[in-house]
């Protein structure tokens, strides 16, 4: 499936795959969708790995399984007891037929000198010549040949792994390390380019979003400008009307003043007329005063309207300036990225890798093996934690009544903290002589 991509690997893309044995699926109350959801979550966290790295990490986990890499064969000891012979990369293991997980005794390859068979009987000679050989029988000739081939092949590989590498092999390993380093640098370069491309796409999206925002603001400013122009025209019209009203009131005030003077002249003709005229003069003065106040108020109102008109024109001018500013920004930030926004050339330097092939000391070889083991443990720690979390999560969904005998034995070994490697180490600490005697007594 390659690199995880949420746009491509959508729910249901694993529906046709047989990801788990049916026995495991039947052991838990989980639907296919639930399994796919958990598998996809782990898949998404492993982005950036090559196919070879993924296969190697898979094998590193699989090799710790109790039955990984073991071939089982039905055999009998001297007493005729039915037993199982397990052949793997570590050595020979003897099991009881009903328990393929926990060996009763083990014989590592470094303690075995020779393996041979005649007809149906196998003979295994320990490295210690003082120790008796141990023998077992197998009833099928074809199976006997297969057992012998497996034993010889695994023994040769075991011894070859523990020899000091030849100069040719060391050169091949050095070339492989250099190739891995080159691929790692190439992956890092591709990762950087991918990151830069994603950053550039985000910047482009941000610029487009900003451009749309500026266009919206410019549109709003244009509408505000139109509204301010309409308001300014209305205020100018009102100011003109107020000014005309003020002129009319001033004319009426002047006419009232003339009428008052005429009344004063006429009032001097007679006392009665004077009294009447004084009354009329008083009324005229009141009217004139009232008209003067009205004229002054109208004049102030006209002055206020002129100020409002000036402010409206200033607001109009500011709105026009703001529109010009938004328009210039929109032109400057037009769609599409400038040619220099994304780096075109990425230069990476790589140090020359050199290796010394002269050191062939066994101590150095052991240190390298130990170093690789520590590095593997550190790398797989996170993955092991994920697997343990998944085990804990789905443990409550397990159907106990569907567990096989091997499932029960495995659970018991897990609770006791024993594993394939711890059992093998414990059994190999016993002497070869005691193991041979125990095998014959089974």
Coordinates of C-alpha atoms in Angstrom, one line a residue:
X1 CA 0.0 0.0 0.0
X2 CA 3.0 2.3 0.2
X3 CA 3.0 5.6 2.2
X4 CA -0.2 6.2 4.2
X5 CA -2.4 8.8 2.6
X6 CA -5.8 9.7 4.2
X7 CA -7.2 10.8 0.9
X8 CA -6.4 7.4 -0.6
X9 CA -6.6 4.9 2.3
X10 CA -10.2 5.6 3.4
X11 CA -12.2 3.3 5.6
X12 CA -12.9 0.0 3.9
X13 CA -9.6 -0.2 1.9
X14 CA -8.6 -3.3 3.9
X15 CA -11.9 -5.0 3.6
X16 CA -10.7 -7.6 1.1
X17 CA -7.4 -8.4 2.9
X18 CA -7.0 -11.4 5.1
X19 CA -5.0 -9.5 7.8
X20 CA -5.5 -12.0 10.7
X21 CA -6.0 -15.7 11.0
X22 CA -9.7 -16.6 11.4
X23 CA -8.8 -18.2 14.8
X24 CA -7.7 -14.8 16.1
X25 CA -10.7 -13.0 14.7
X26 CA -13.1 -15.6 16.3
X27 CA -11.3 -15.2 19.6
X28 CA -12.4 -11.5 20.1
X29 CA -15.7 -9.7 20.0
X30 CA -14.5 -7.3 17.4
X31 CA -15.9 -6.5 13.9
X32 CA -13.8 -6.2 10.8
X33 CA -14.2 -2.4 11.0
X34 CA -12.8 -2.3 14.5
X35 CA -9.8 -4.3 13.5
X36 CA -9.2 -2.1 10.5
X37 CA -9.5 1.1 12.6
X38 CA -6.8 -0.1 14.9
X39 CA -4.5 -1.4 12.1
X40 CA -4.9 1.9 10.2
X41 CA -4.0 3.9 13.3
X42 CA -0.7 2.0 13.6
X43 CA -0.2 2.2 9.8
X44 CA -0.5 6.0 9.9
X45 CA 2.3 6.4 12.5
X46 CA 4.8 4.6 10.3
X47 CA 5.1 7.1 7.5
X48 CA 8.5 7.7 6.0
X49 CA 9.8 4.1 6.1
X50 CA 10.9 2.2 3.0
X51 CA 9.5 -1.3 2.1
X52 CA 12.8 -3.0 3.2
X53 CA 12.7 -1.2 6.6
X54 CA 9.1 -2.1 7.1
X55 CA 9.8 -5.8 6.3
X56 CA 12.8 -5.9 8.7
X57 CA 10.9 -4.3 11.5
X58 CA 8.1 -6.8 11.0
X59 CA 10.6 -9.7 11.2
X60 CA 12.2 -8.3 14.3
X61 CA 8.8 -8.4 16.1
X62 CA 7.9 -11.8 14.6
X63 CA 11.1 -13.5 15.7
X64 CA 10.2 -13.0 19.4
X65 CA 7.0 -15.1 19.0
X66 CA 7.3 -18.4 20.8
X67 CA 6.7 -20.6 17.7
X68 CA 8.5 -18.4 15.1
X69 CA 11.0 -20.2 12.9
X70 CA 10.6 -23.6 14.6
X71 CA 9.9 -26.8 12.7
X72 CA 8.2 -29.5 14.7
X73 CA 8.7 -33.3 14.1
X74 CA 7.3 -36.2 15.9
X75 CA 10.0 -38.4 17.5
X76 CA 10.5 -41.0 20.2
X77 CA 13.3 -41.5 22.8
X78 CA 14.8 -44.7 24.0
X79 CA 11.8 -45.4 26.2
X80 CA 9.4 -45.0 23.2
X81 CA 7.8 -41.9 24.6
X82 CA 6.2 -39.7 21.9
X83 CA 7.9 -36.3 21.9
X84 CA 8.2 -33.3 19.5
X85 CA 11.6 -32.2 18.1
X86 CA 11.8 -28.5 17.4
X87 CA 14.6 -27.2 15.0
X88 CA 15.3 -23.5 14.8
X89 CA 18.2 -21.1 14.5
X90 CA 19.2 -21.5 18.2
X91 CA 19.4 -25.2 18.5
X92 CA 17.3 -28.4 19.1
X93 CA 14.4 -28.3 21.5
X94 CA 12.4 -31.2 23.0
X95 CA 8.6 -30.6 23.6
X96 CA 5.8 -32.6 24.9
X97 CA 3.2 -33.1 22.2
X98 CA 0.5 -31.1 23.9
X99 CA 2.8 -28.1 24.6
X100 CA 4.7 -26.5 21.7
X101 CA 5.6 -23.4 23.6
X102 CA 7.6 -24.5 26.6
X103 CA 10.5 -26.9 25.8
X104 CA 11.4 -29.6 28.3
X105 CA 15.1 -29.4 27.4
X106 CA 17.3 -27.7 24.7
X107 CA 20.6 -28.3 23.0
X108 CA 22.2 -25.2 21.5
X109 CA 24.2 -25.6 18.3
X110 CA 27.5 -24.5 19.9
X111 CA 27.4 -27.6 22.1
X112 CA 26.7 -30.1 19.2
X113 CA 29.7 -31.5 17.4
X114 CA 28.0 -33.9 14.9
X115 CA 24.5 -35.0 13.8
X116 CA 23.9 -38.2 11.8
X117 CA 21.2 -40.8 11.2
X118 CA 21.0 -44.4 10.1
X119 CA 17.6 -45.6 8.8
X120 CA 15.2 -44.3 11.5
X121 CA 17.7 -43.5 14.3
X122 CA 19.3 -40.1 14.8
X123 CA 22.5 -39.7 16.7
X124 CA 23.6 -36.3 18.1
X125 CA 27.2 -36.1 19.5
X126 CA 27.8 -33.3 22.0
X127 CA 31.0 -31.2 21.8
X128 CA 32.1 -32.6 25.1
X129 CA 33.4 -36.0 24.2
X130 CA 33.0 -37.3 27.7
X131 CA 29.2 -36.8 27.5
X132 CA 27.2 -39.7 26.1
X133 CA 25.5 -39.2 22.8
X134 CA 21.7 -38.8 22.7
X135 CA 19.6 -40.6 20.3
X136 CA 16.0 -40.5 19.0
X137 CA 14.0 -42.2 16.3
X138 CA 11.7 -41.0 13.6
X139 CA 9.5 -43.4 11.6
X140 CA 9.4 -41.6 8.2
X141 CA 12.4 -41.7 5.9
X142 CA 11.5 -38.5 4.0
X143 CA 11.0 -36.7 7.3
X144 CA 14.4 -37.9 8.5
X145 CA 16.2 -36.4 5.5
X146 CA 14.4 -33.1 6.1
X147 CA 15.4 -33.1 9.8
X148 CA 19.0 -33.8 8.9
X149 CA 19.0 -31.0 6.2
X150 CA 17.5 -28.5 8.7
X151 CA 19.9 -29.4 11.4
X152 CA 23.0 -29.1 9.1
X153 CA 21.8 -25.8 7.6
X154 CA 20.9 -24.2 10.9
X155 CA 24.1 -25.4 12.5
X156 CA 26.2 -24.0 9.6
X157 CA 24.4 -20.6 9.7
X158 CA 24.8 -20.5 13.5
X159 CA 28.6 -21.1 13.3
X160 CA 29.0 -18.7 10.3
X161 CA 27.3 -15.9 12.2
X162 CA 29.8 -16.2 15.0
X163 CA 33.0 -16.3 12.9
X164 CA 34.9 -13.1 12.1
X165 CA 33.8 -11.8 8.7
X166 CA 36.2 -12.2 5.8
X167 CA 37.6 -9.1 4.1
X168 CA 35.2 -9.5 1.3
X169 CA 32.2 -9.8 3.6
X170 CA 33.4 -6.8 5.5
X171 CA 33.7 -4.8 2.3
X172 CA 30.2 -5.9 1.4
X173 CA 28.9 -4.8 4.8
X174 CA 30.7 -1.5 4.5
X175 CA 29.1 -0.9 1.1
X176 CA 25.7 -1.8 2.4
X177 CA 26.2 0.7 5.3
X178 CA 27.3 3.3 2.9
X179 CA 24.3 2.6 0.7
X180 CA 22.0 2.8 3.7
X181 CA 23.5 6.1 4.7
X182 CA 23.1 7.4 1.1
X183 CA 19.5 6.3 1.1
X184 CA 18.9 7.9 4.4
X185 CA 20.3 11.2 3.2
X186 CA 18.2 10.9 0.0
X187 CA 15.1 10.3 2.2
X188 CA 15.9 13.3 4.3
X189 CA 16.3 15.4 1.2
X190 CA 13.0 14.2 -0.2
X191 CA 11.3 14.8 3.2
X192 CA 12.7 18.4 3.3
X193 CA 11.5 19.0 -0.3
X194 CA 8.1 17.6 0.6
X195 CA 7.9 19.8 3.7
X196 CA 9.0 22.9 1.7
X197 CA 6.3 22.1 -0.9
X198 CA 3.7 21.7 1.7
X199 CA 4.8 25.0 3.3
X200 CA 4.6 26.7 -0.1
X201 CA 1.1 25.4 -0.7
X202 CA 0.0 26.6 2.8
X203 CA 1.5 30.0 2.0
X204 CA -0.2 30.1 -1.3
X205 CA -3.5 29.2 0.3
X206 CA -3.0 31.8 3.0
X207 CA -2.2 34.5 0.3
X208 CA -5.3 33.5 -1.6
X209 CA -7.4 33.7 1.6
X210 CA -5.8 37.1 2.4
X211 CA -6.5 38.3 -1.2
X212 CA -10.2 37.3 -0.9
X213 CA -10.3 39.1 2.5
X214 CA -8.8 42.2 1.0
X215 CA -11.2 42.1 -1.9
X216 CA -14.1 41.8 0.6
X217 CA -12.7 44.8 2.5
X218 CA -12.3 46.8 -0.7
X219 CA -15.9 46.0 -1.6
X220 CA -17.1 47.1 1.8
X221 CA -15.0 50.3 1.6
X222 CA -16.5 51.0 -1.9
X223 CA -20.0 50.6 -0.5
X224 CA -19.2 52.8 2.5
X225 CA -17.8 55.4 0.0
X226 CA -21.1 55.4 -2.0
X227 CA -23.1 55.8 1.3
X228 CA -20.9 58.7 2.3
X229 CA -21.3 60.3 -1.1
X230 CA -25.1 60.0 -0.8
X231 CA -24.9 61.4 2.8
X232 CA -22.8 64.3 1.6
X233 CA -25.2 65.2 -1.2
X234 CA -28.1 65.1 1.3
X235 CA -26.3 67.3 3.8
X236 CA -25.4 69.8 1.0
X237 CA -29.1 70.0 0.0
X238 CA -30.2 70.5 3.6
X239 CA -27.5 73.2 4.0
X240 CA -28.7 75.0 0.9
X241 CA -32.3 74.9 2.1
X242 CA -31.3 76.2 5.6
X243 CA -29.3 79.0 4.0
X244 CA -32.3 80.1 1.9
X245 CA -34.5 80.0 4.9
X246 CA -32.0 82.1 6.9
X247 CA -32.0 84.7 4.0
X248 CA -35.8 84.8 4.0
X249 CA -35.9 85.3 7.8
X250 CA -33.4 88.1 7.5
X251 CA -35.5 89.8 4.8
X252 CA -38.6 89.5 7.0
X253 CA -36.7 90.9 10.0
X254 CA -35.6 93.9 7.8
X255 CA -39.2 94.4 6.7
X256 CA -40.3 94.2 10.4
X257 CA -37.7 96.8 11.3
X258 CA -39.0 99.2 8.6
X259 CA -42.5 98.7 9.7
X260 CA -41.5 99.5 13.3
X261 CA -39.9 102.8 12.1
X262 CA -43.0 103.7 10.1
X263 CA -45.2 103.0 13.1
X264 CA -43.0 105.1 15.3
X265 CA -43.4 108.1 12.9
X266 CA -47.1 107.6 12.7
X267 CA -47.5 107.3 16.4
X268 CA -46.4 110.9 16.9
X269 CA -49.7 112.1 15.3
X270 CA -51.7 111.7 18.3
X271 CA -51.7 110.6 21.8
X272 CA -54.3 108.0 21.3
X273 CA -52.8 107.0 18.1
X274 CA -49.4 107.1 20.0
X275 CA -50.7 104.8 22.7
X276 CA -52.1 102.5 20.0
X277 CA -49.0 102.8 18.1
X278 CA -46.9 102.1 21.2
X279 CA -48.8 99.0 21.7
X280 CA -48.3 98.1 18.1
X281 CA -44.6 99.0 18.4
X282 CA -44.3 96.8 21.4
X283 CA -45.9 94.0 19.6
X284 CA -43.8 94.7 16.5
X285 CA -40.7 94.8 18.7
X286 CA -41.6 91.5 20.2
X287 CA -42.2 90.0 16.7
X288 CA -38.9 91.6 15.5
X289 CA -37.1 90.1 18.5
X290 CA -38.6 86.8 17.9
X291 CA -37.8 86.9 14.2
X292 CA -34.2 88.0 15.1
X293 CA -33.9 85.0 17.4
X294 CA -35.3 82.8 14.8
X295 CA -33.0 84.2 12.2
X296 CA -30.0 83.7 14.5
X297 CA -31.1 80.1 15.2
X298 CA -31.4 79.5 11.5
X299 CA -28.0 81.0 10.9
X300 CA -26.5 78.8 13.5
X301 CA -28.2 75.8 12.0
X302 CA -26.9 76.7 8.6
X303 CA -23.4 77.1 10.0
X304 CA -23.8 73.6 11.7
X305 CA -25.0 72.1 8.4
X306 CA -21.9 73.7 6.6
X307 CA -19.7 72.0 9.2
X308 CA -21.5 68.6 8.7
X309 CA -21.1 69.1 4.9
X310 CA -17.3 69.7 5.4
X311 CA -17.0 66.6 7.6
X312 CA -18.9 64.5 5.1
X313 CA -16.6 65.7 2.3
X314 CA -13.5 64.8 4.5
X315 CA -15.0 61.4 5.2
X316 CA -15.6 61.0 1.5
X317 CA -12.0 61.9 0.8
X318 CA -10.7 59.5 3.5
X319 CA -12.9 56.7 2.1
X320 CA -11.5 57.4 -1.4
X321 CA -7.9 57.2 -0.1
X322 CA -8.7 53.9 1.7
X323 CA -10.2 52.5 -1.4
X324 CA -7.1 53.4 -3.4
X325 CA -5.0 51.8 -0.7
X326 CA -7.0 48.5 -0.7
X327 CA -6.9 48.5 -4.5
X328 CA -3.1 48.8 -4.6
X329 CA -2.8 46.0 -2.0
X330 CA -5.1 43.7 -4.1
X331 CA -3.0 44.3 -7.2
X332 CA 0.3 43.6 -5.3
X333 CA -1.1 40.4 -3.7
X334 CA -2.7 38.9 -6.9
X335 CA -3.2 35.1 -7.2
X336 CA -0.2 32.8 -7.9
X337 CA 3.1 32.6 -6.2
X338 CA 6.1 34.6 -7.2
X339 CA 8.9 32.7 -8.8
X340 CA 11.2 33.2 -5.9
X341 CA 8.7 32.2 -3.1
X342 CA 9.7 28.5 -3.2
X343 CA 13.3 27.5 -3.1
X344 CA 14.2 25.9 -6.4
X345 CA 17.6 24.4 -5.5
X346 CA 18.4 22.5 -2.4
X347 CA 22.1 21.6 -2.0
X348 CA 23.1 18.9 0.4
X349 CA 26.5 17.9 1.3
X350 CA 27.5 14.4 2.4
X351 CA 30.5 13.4 4.3
X352 CA 32.6 10.7 2.8
X353 CA 32.1 7.5 4.7
X354 CA 35.2 5.4 5.3
X355 CA 35.5 2.1 7.1
X356 CA 38.5 0.2 8.6
X357 CA 38.5 -3.4 7.6
X358 CA 41.7 -4.3 9.4
X359 CA 40.2 -4.9 12.9
X360 CA 39.1 -8.6 12.9
X361 CA 39.2 -9.1 16.7
X362 CA 36.3 -11.1 18.1
X363 CA 35.8 -8.6 20.9
X364 CA 35.1 -5.8 18.4
X365 CA 32.6 -8.1 16.6
X366 CA 30.8 -8.8 19.9
X367 CA 30.7 -5.1 20.6
X368 CA 29.1 -4.4 17.2
X369 CA 26.5 -7.1 17.7
X370 CA 25.7 -5.7 21.2
X371 CA 25.5 -2.2 19.8
X372 CA 23.1 -3.3 17.0
X373 CA 21.0 -5.1 19.6
X374 CA 20.8 -1.9 21.8
X375 CA 19.9 0.2 18.8
X376 CA 17.2 -2.3 17.8
X377 CA 15.8 -2.3 21.3
X378 CA 15.6 1.5 21.3
X379 CA 13.9 1.6 17.9
X380 CA 11.4 -1.1 18.7
X381 CA 10.5 0.2 22.2
X382 CA 7.8 2.5 20.9
X383 CA 6.4 -0.1 18.6
X384 CA 6.4 -2.7 21.5
X385 CA 4.5 -0.1 23.7
X386 CA 1.9 0.3 20.9
X387 CA 1.4 -3.5 20.7
X388 CA 1.1 -3.8 24.5
X389 CA -1.5 -0.9 24.5
X390 CA -3.4 -2.8 21.7
X391 CA -3.3 -6.0 23.7
X392 CA -4.5 -4.2 26.9
X393 CA -7.3 -2.5 24.9
X394 CA -8.7 -5.6 23.3
X395 CA -8.2 -8.0 26.3
X396 CA -11.7 -7.2 27.6
X397 CA -13.2 -8.3 24.3
X398 CA -11.5 -11.8 24.3
X399 CA -13.8 -14.8 24.5
X400 CA -12.2 -17.1 27.1
X401 CA -14.3 -20.1 26.1
X402 CA -12.8 -20.0 22.6
X403 CA -9.2 -20.1 23.8
X404 CA -7.1 -23.1 22.6
X405 CA -4.7 -25.0 24.9
X406 CA -1.8 -23.1 23.4
X407 CA -3.5 -19.8 24.1
X408 CA -3.9 -20.9 27.8
X409 CA -0.3 -21.9 28.0
X410 CA 0.9 -18.7 26.4
X411 CA -1.2 -16.6 28.9
X412 CA 0.3 -18.6 31.8
X413 CA 3.8 -18.0 30.5
X414 CA 3.1 -14.3 30.1
X415 CA 1.8 -14.0 33.6
X416 CA 4.9 -15.7 34.9
X417 CA 7.2 -13.4 32.9
X418 CA 8.7 -16.3 30.9
X419 CA 9.5 -16.1 27.1
X420 CA 11.1 -18.2 24.5
X421 CA 14.5 -16.6 25.1
X422 CA 14.4 -16.8 28.9
X423 CA 13.4 -20.5 28.7
X424 CA 16.2 -21.3 26.3
X425 CA 18.7 -19.5 28.4
X426 CA 17.6 -21.2 31.5
X427 CA 17.7 -24.7 29.9
X428 CA 21.1 -24.2 28.3
X429 CA 22.6 -23.3 31.7
X430 CA 22.2 -26.9 32.6
X431 CA 25.0 -29.3 31.7
X432 CA 24.8 -31.3 28.5
X433 CA 25.1 -34.5 30.5
X434 CA 22.0 -33.7 32.7
X435 CA 20.1 -32.6 29.6
X436 CA 20.8 -35.9 27.8
X437 CA 19.8 -37.9 30.9
X438 CA 16.6 -35.9 31.2
X439 CA 15.8 -36.4 27.5
X440 CA 16.2 -40.2 27.9
X441 CA 14.0 -40.2 31.1
X442 CA 11.1 -38.4 29.5

